[in-house]
GROMACS .gro file of N, CA, C and O in nm:
model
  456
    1UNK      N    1  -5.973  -7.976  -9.245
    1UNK     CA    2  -5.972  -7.835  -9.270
    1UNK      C    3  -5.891  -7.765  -9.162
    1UNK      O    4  -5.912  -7.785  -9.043
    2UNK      N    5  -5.798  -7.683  -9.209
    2UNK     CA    6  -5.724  -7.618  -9.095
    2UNK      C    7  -5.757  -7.471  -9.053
    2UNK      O    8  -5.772  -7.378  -9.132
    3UNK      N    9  -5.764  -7.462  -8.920
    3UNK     CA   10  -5.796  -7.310  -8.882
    3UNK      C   11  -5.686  -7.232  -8.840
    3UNK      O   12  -5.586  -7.286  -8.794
    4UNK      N   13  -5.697  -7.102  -8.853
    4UNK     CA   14  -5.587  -7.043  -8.830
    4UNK      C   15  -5.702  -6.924  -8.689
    4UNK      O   16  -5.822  -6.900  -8.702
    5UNK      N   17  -5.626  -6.883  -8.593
    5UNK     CA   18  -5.644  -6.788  -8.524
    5UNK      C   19  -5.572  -6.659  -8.496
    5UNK      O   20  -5.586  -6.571  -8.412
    6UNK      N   21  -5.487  -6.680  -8.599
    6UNK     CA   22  -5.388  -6.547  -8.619
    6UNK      C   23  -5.329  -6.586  -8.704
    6UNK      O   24  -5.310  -6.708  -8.710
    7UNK      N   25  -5.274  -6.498  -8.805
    7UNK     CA   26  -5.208  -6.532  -8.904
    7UNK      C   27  -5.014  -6.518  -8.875
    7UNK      O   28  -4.950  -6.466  -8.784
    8UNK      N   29  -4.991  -6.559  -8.947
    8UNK     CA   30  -4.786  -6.535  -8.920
    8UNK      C   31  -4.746  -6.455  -8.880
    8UNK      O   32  -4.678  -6.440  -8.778
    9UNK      N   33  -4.789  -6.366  -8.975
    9UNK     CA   34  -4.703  -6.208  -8.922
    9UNK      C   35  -4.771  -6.129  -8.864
    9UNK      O   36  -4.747  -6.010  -8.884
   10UNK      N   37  -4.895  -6.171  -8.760
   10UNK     CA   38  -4.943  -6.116  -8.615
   10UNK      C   39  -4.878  -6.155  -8.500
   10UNK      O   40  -4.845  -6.273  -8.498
   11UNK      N   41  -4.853  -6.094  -8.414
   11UNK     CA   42  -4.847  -6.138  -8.264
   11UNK      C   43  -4.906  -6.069  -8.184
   11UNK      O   44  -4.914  -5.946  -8.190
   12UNK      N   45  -4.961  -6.149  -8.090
   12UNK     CA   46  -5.055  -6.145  -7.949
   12UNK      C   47  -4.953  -6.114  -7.857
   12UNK      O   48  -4.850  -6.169  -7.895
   13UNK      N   49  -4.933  -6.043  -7.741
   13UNK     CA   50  -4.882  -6.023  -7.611
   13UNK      C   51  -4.970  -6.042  -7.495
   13UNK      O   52  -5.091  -6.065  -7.492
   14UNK      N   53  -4.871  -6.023  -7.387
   14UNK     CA   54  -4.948  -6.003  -7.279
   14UNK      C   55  -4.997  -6.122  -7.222
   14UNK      O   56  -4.943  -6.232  -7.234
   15UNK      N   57  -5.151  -6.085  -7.129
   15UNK     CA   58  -5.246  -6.254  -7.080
   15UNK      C   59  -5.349  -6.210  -7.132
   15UNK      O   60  -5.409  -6.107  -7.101
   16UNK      N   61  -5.383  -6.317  -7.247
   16UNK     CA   62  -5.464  -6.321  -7.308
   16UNK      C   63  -5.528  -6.490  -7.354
   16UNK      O   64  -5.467  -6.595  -7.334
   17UNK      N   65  -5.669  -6.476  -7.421
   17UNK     CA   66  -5.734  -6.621  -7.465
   17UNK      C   67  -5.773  -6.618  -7.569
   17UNK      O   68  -5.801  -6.517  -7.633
   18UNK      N   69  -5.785  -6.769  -7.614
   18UNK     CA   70  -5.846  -6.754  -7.767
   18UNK      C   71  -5.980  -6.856  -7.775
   18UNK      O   72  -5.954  -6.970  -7.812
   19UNK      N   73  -6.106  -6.829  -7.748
   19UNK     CA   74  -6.172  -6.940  -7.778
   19UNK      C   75  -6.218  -6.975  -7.915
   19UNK      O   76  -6.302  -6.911  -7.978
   20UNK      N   77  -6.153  -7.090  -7.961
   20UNK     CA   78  -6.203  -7.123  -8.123
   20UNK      C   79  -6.296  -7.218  -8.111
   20UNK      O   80  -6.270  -7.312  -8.037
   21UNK      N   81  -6.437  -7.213  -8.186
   21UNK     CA   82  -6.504  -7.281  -8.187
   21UNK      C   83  -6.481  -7.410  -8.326
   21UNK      O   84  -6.472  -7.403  -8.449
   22UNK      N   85  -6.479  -7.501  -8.244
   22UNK     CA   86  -6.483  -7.661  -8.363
   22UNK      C   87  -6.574  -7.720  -8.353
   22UNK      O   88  -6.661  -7.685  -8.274
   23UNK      N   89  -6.589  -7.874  -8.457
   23UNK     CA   90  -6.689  -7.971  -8.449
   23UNK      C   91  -6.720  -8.000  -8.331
   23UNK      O   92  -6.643  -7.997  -8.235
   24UNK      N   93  -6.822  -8.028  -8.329
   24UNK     CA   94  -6.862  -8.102  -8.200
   24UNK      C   95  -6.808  -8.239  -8.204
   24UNK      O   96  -6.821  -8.303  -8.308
   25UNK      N   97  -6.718  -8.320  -8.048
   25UNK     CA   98  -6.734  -8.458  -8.091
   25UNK      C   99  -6.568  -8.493  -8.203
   25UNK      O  100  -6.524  -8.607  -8.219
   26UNK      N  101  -6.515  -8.390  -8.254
   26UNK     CA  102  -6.422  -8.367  -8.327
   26UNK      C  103  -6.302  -8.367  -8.228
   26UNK      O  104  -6.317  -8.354  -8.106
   27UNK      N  105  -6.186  -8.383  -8.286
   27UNK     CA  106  -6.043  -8.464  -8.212
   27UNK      C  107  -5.945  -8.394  -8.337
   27UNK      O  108  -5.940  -8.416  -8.458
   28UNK      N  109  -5.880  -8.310  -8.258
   28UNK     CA  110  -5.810  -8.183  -8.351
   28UNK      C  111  -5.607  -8.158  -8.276
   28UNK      O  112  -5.554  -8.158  -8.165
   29UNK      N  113  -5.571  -8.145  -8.394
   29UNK     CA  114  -5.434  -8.076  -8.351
   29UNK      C  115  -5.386  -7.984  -8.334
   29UNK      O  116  -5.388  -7.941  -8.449
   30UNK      N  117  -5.337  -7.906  -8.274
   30UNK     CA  118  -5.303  -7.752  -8.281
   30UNK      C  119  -5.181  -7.748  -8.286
   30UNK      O  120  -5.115  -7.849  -8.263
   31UNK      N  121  -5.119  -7.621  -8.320
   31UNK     CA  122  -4.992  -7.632  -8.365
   31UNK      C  123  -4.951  -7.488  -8.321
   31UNK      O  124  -4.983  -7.406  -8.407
   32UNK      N  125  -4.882  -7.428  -8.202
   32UNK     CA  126  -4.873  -7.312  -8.174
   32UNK      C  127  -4.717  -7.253  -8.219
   32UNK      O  128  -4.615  -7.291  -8.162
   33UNK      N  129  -4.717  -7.172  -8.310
   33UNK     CA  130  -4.561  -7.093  -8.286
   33UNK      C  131  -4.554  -6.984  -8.258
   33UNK      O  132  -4.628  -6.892  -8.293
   34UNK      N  133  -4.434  -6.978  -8.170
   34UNK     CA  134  -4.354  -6.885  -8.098
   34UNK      C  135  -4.238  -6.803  -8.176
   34UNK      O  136  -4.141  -6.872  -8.207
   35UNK      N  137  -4.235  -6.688  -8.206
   35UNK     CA  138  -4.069  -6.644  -8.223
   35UNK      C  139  -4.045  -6.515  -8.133
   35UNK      O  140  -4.135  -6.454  -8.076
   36UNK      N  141  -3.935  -6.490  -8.130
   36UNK     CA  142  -3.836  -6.391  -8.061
   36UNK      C  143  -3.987  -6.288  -8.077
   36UNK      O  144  -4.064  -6.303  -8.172
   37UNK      N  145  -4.011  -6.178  -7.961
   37UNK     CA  146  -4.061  -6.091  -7.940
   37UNK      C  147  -3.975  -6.000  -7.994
   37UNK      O  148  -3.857  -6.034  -7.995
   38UNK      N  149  -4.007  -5.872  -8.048
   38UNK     CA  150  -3.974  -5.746  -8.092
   38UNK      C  151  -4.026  -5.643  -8.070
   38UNK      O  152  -4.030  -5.561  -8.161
   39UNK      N  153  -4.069  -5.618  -7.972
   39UNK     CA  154  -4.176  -5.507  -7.943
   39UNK      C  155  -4.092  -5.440  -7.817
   39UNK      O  156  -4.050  -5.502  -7.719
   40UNK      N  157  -4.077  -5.294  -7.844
   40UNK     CA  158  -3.994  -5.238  -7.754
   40UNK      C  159  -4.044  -5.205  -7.569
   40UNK      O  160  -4.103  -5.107  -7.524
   41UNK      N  161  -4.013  -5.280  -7.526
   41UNK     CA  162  -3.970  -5.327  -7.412
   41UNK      C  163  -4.105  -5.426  -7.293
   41UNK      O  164  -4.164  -5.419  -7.185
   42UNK      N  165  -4.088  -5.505  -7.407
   42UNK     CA  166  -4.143  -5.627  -7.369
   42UNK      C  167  -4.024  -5.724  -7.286
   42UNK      O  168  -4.045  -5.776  -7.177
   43UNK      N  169  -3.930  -5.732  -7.343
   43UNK     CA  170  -3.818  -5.822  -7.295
   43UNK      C  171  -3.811  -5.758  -7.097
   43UNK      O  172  -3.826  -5.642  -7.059
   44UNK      N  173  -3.783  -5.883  -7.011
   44UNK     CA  174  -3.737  -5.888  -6.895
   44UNK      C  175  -3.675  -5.788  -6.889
   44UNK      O  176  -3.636  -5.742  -6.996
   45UNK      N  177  -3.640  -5.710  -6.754
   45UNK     CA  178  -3.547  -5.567  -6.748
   45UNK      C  179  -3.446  -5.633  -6.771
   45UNK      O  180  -3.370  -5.602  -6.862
   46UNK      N  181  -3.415  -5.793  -6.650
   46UNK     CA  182  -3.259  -5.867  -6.652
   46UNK      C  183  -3.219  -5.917  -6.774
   46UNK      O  184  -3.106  -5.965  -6.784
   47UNK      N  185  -3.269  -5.915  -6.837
   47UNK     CA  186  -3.270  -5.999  -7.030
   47UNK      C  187  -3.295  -6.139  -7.052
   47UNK      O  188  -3.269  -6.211  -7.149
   48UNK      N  189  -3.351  -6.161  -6.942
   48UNK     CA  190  -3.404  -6.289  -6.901
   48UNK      C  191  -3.534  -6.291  -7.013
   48UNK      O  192  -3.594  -6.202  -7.073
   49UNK      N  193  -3.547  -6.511  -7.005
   49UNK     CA  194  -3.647  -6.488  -7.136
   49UNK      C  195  -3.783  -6.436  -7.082
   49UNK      O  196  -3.793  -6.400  -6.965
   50UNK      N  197  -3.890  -6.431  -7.169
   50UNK     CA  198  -4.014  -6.433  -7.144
   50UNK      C  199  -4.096  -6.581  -7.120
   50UNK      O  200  -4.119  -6.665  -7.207
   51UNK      N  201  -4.125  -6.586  -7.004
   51UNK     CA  202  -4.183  -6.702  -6.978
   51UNK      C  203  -4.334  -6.730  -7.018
   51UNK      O  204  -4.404  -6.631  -7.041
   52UNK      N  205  -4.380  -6.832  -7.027
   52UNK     CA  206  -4.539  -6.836  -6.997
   52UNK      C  207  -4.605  -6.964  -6.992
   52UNK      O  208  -4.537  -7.055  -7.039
   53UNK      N  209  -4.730  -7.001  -6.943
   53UNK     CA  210  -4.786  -7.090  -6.918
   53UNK      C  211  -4.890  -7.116  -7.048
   53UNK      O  212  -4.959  -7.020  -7.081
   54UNK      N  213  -4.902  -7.211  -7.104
   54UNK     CA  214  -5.036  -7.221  -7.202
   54UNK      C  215  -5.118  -7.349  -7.168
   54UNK      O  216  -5.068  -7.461  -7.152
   55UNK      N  217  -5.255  -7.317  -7.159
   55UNK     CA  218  -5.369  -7.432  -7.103
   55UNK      C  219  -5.437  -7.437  -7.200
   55UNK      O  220  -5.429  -7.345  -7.282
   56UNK      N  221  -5.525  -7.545  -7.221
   56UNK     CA  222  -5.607  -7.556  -7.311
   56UNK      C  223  -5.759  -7.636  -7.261
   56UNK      O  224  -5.771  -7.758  -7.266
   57UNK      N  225  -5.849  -7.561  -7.223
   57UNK     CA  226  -5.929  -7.607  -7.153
   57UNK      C  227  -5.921  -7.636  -7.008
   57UNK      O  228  -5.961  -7.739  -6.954
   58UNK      N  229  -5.852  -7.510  -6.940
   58UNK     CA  230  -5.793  -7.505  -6.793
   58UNK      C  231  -5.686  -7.661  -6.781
   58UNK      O  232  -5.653  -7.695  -6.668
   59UNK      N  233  -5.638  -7.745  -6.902
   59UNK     CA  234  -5.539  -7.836  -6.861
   59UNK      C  235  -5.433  -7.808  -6.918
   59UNK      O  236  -5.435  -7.800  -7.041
   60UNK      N  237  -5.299  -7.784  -6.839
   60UNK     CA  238  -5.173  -7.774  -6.897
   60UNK      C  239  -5.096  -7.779  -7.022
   60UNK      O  240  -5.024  -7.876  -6.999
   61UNK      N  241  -5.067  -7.741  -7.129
   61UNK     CA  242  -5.060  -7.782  -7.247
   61UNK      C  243  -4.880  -7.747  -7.226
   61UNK      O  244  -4.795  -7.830  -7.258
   62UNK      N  245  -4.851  -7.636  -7.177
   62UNK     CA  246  -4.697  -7.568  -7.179
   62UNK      C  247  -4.696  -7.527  -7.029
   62UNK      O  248  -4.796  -7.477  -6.976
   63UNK      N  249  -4.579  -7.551  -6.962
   63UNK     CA  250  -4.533  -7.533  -6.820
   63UNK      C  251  -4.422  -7.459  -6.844
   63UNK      O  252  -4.320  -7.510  -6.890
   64UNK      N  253  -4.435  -7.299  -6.808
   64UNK     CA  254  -4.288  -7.214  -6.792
   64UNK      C  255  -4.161  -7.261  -6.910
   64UNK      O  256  -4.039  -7.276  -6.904
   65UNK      N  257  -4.267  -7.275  -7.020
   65UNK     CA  258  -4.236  -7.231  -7.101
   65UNK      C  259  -4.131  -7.102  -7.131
   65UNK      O  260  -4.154  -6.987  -7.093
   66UNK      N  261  -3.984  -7.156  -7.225
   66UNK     CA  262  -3.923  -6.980  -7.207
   66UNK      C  263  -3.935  -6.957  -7.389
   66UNK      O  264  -3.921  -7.046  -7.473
   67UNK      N  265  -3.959  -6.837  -7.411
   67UNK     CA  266  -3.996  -6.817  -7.582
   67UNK      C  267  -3.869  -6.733  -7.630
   67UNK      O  268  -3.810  -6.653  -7.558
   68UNK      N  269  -3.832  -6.768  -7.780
   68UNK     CA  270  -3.689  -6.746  -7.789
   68UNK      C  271  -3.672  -6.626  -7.781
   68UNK      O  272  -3.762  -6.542  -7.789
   69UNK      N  273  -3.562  -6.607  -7.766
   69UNK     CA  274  -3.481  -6.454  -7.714
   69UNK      C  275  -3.493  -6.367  -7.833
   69UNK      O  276  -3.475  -6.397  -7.951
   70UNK      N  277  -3.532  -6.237  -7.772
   70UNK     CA  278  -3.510  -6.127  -7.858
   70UNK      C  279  -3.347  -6.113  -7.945
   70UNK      O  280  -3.242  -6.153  -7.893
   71UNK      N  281  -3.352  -6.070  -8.038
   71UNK     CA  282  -3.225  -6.048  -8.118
   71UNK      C  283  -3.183  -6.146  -8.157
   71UNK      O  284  -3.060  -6.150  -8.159
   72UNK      N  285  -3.258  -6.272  -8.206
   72UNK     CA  286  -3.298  -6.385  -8.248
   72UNK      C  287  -3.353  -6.369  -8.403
   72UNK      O  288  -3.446  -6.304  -8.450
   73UNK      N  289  -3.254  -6.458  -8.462
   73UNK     CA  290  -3.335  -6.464  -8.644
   73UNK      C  291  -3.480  -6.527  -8.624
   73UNK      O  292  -3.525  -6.605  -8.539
   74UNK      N  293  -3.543  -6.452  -8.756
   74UNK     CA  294  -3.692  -6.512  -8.737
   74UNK      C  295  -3.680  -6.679  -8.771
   74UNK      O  296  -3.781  -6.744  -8.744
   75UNK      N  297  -3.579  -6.744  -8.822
   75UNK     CA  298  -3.601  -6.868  -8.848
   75UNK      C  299  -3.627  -6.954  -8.712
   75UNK      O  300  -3.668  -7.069  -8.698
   76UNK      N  301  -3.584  -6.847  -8.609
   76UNK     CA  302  -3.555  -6.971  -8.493
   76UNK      C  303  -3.686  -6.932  -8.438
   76UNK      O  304  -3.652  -6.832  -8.376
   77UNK      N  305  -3.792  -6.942  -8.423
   77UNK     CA  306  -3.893  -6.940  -8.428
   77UNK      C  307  -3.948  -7.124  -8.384
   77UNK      O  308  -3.904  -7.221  -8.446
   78UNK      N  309  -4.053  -7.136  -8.262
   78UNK     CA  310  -4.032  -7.286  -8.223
   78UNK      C  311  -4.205  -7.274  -8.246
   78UNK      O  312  -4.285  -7.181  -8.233
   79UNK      N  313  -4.218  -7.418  -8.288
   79UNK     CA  314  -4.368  -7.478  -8.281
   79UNK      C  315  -4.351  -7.563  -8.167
   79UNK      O  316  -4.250  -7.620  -8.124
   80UNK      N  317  -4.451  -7.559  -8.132
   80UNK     CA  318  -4.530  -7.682  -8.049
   80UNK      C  319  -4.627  -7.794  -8.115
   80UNK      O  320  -4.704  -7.722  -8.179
   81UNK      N  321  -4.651  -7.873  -8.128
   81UNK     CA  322  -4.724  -7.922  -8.157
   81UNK      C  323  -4.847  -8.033  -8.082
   81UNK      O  324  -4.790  -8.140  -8.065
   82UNK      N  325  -4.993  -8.043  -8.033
   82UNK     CA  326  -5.048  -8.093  -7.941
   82UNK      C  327  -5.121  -8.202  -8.044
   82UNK      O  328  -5.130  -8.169  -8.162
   83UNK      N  329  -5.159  -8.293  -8.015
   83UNK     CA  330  -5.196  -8.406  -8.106
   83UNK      C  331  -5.330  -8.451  -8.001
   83UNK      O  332  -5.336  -8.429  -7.881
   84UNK      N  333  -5.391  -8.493  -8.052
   84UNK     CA  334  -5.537  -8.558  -7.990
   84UNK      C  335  -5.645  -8.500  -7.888
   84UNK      O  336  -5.713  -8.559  -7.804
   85UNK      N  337  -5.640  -8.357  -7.924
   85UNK     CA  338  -5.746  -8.223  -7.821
   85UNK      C  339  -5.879  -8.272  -7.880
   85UNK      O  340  -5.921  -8.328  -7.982
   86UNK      N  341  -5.930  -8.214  -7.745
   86UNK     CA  342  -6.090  -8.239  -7.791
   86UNK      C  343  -6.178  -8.111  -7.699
   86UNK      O  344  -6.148  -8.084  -7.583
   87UNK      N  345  -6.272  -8.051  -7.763
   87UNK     CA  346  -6.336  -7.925  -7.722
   87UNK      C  347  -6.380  -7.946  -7.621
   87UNK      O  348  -6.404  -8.061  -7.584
   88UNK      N  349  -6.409  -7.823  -7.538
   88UNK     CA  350  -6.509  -7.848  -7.440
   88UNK      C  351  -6.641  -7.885  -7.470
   88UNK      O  352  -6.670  -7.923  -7.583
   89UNK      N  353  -6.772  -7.873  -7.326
   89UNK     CA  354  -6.895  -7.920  -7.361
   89UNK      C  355  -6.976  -7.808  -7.468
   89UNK      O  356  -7.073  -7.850  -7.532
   90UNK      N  357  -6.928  -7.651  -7.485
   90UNK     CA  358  -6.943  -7.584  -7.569
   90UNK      C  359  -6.919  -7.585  -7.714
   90UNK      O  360  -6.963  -7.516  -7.806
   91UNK      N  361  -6.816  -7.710  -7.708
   91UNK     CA  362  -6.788  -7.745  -7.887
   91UNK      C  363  -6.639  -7.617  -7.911
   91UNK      O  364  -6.600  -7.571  -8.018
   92UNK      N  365  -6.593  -7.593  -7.789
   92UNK     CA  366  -6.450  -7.460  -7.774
   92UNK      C  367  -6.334  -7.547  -7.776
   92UNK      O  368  -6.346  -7.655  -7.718
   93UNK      N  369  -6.237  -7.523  -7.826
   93UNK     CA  370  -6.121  -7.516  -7.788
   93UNK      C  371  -6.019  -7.407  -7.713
   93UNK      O  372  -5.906  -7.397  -7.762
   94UNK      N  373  -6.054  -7.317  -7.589
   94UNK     CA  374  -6.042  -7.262  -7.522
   94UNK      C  375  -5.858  -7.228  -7.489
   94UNK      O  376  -5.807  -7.287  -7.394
   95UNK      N  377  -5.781  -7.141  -7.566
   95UNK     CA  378  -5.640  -7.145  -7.570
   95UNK      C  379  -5.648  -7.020  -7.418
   95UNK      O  380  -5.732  -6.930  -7.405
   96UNK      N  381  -5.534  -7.053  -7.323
   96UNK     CA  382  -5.548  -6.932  -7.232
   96UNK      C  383  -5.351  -6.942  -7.251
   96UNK      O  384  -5.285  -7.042  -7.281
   97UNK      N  385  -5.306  -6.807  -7.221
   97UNK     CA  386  -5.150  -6.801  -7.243
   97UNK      C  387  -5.156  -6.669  -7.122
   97UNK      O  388  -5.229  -6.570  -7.114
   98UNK      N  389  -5.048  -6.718  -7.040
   98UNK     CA  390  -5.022  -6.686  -6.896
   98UNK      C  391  -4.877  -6.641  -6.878
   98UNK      O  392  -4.778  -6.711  -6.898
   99UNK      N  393  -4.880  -6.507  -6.835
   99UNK     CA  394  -4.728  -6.504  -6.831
   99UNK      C  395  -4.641  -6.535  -6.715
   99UNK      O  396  -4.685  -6.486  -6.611
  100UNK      N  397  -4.520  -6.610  -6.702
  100UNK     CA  398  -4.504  -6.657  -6.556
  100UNK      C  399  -4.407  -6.494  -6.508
  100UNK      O  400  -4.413  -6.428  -6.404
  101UNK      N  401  -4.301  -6.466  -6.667
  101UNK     CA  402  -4.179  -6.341  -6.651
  101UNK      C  403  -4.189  -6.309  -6.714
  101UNK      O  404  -4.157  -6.386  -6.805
  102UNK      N  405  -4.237  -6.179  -6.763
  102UNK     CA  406  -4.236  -6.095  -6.856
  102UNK      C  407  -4.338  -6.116  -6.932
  102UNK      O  408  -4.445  -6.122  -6.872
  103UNK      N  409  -4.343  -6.130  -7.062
  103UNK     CA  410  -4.478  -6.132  -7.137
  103UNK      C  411  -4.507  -6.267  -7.176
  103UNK      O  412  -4.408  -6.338  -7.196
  104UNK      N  413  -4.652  -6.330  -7.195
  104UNK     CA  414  -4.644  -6.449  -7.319
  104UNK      C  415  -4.660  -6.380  -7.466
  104UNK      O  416  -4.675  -6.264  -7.505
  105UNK      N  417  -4.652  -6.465  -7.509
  105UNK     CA  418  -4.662  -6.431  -7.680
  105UNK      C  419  -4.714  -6.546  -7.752
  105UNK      O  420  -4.707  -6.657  -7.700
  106UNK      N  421  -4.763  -6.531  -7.864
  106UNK     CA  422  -4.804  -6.653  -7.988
  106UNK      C  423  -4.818  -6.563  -8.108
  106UNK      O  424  -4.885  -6.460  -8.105
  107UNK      N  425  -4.752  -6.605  -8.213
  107UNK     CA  426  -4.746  -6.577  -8.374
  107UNK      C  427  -4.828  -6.583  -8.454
  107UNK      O  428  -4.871  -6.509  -8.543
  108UNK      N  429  -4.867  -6.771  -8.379
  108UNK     CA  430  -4.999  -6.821  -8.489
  108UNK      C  431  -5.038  -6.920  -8.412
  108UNK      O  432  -4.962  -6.961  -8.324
  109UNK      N  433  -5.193  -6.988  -8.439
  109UNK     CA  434  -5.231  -7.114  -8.358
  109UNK      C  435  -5.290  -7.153  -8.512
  109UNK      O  436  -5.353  -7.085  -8.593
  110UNK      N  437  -5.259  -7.242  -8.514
  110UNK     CA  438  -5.325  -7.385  -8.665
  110UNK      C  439  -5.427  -7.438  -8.604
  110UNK      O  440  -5.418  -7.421  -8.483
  111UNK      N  441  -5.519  -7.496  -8.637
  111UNK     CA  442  -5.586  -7.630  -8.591
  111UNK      C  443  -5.622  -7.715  -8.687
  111UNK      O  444  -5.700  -7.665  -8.769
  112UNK      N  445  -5.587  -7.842  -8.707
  112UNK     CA  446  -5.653  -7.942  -8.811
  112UNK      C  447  -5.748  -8.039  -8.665
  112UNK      O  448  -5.747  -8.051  -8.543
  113UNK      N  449  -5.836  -8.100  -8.821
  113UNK     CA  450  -5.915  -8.254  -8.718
  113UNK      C  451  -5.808  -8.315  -8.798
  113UNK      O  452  -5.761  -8.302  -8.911
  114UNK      N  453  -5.788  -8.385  -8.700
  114UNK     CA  454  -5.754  -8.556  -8.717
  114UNK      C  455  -5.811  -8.627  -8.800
  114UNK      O  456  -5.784  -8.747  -8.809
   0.00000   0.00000   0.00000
């Protein structure tokens, strides 16, 4: 069964978290995409990208990360994809998104079990 924590045509800014609750004991994939920010004046002053960090259960999932450039077609739009997560002792999958320059962002987060 797949979860969604935002749908497509939402986006999240800023530093922000998502805790989704799953099976307990359950071994899940997530699937995060990114596209070009559009929100007026989110972008770096230098036009530099927007960086950010994403953890998943305080462990590294994305390191300075850069998310695609504004004035960017929506096709170019990037997934990530994480294969073999497992919740915390709460039964969470705990998403945290950190900005290193400028803003983070996320579109959508998926989750299937395995």
């Amino acid at each position: 069964t797949s979860k969604s924590a935002i749908a497509d045509s939402d986006e999240r800014f800023g530093n922000f978290v998502y805790q989704l609750p799953v099976a307990a004991g359950g071994v899940f994939t997530a699937r995060l995409r990114f596209c070009p920010i559009d929100v007026t004046g989110q972008q770096p002053a230098d036009g530099a990208s927007n960086v950010l960090d994403v953890y998943l259960n305080g462990s590294t999932l994305l390191d300075n990360f850069a998310l695609p450039p504004l004035g960017t077609q929506s096709h170019s739009c990037i997934v990530k994809q994480f294969t073999g997560l497992k919740s915390n002792a709460q039964g969470k999958l705990i998403f945290s998104f950190v900005p290193t320059q400028g803003y983070a962002s996320v579109n959508s987060i998926a989750i299937d079990e395995e």
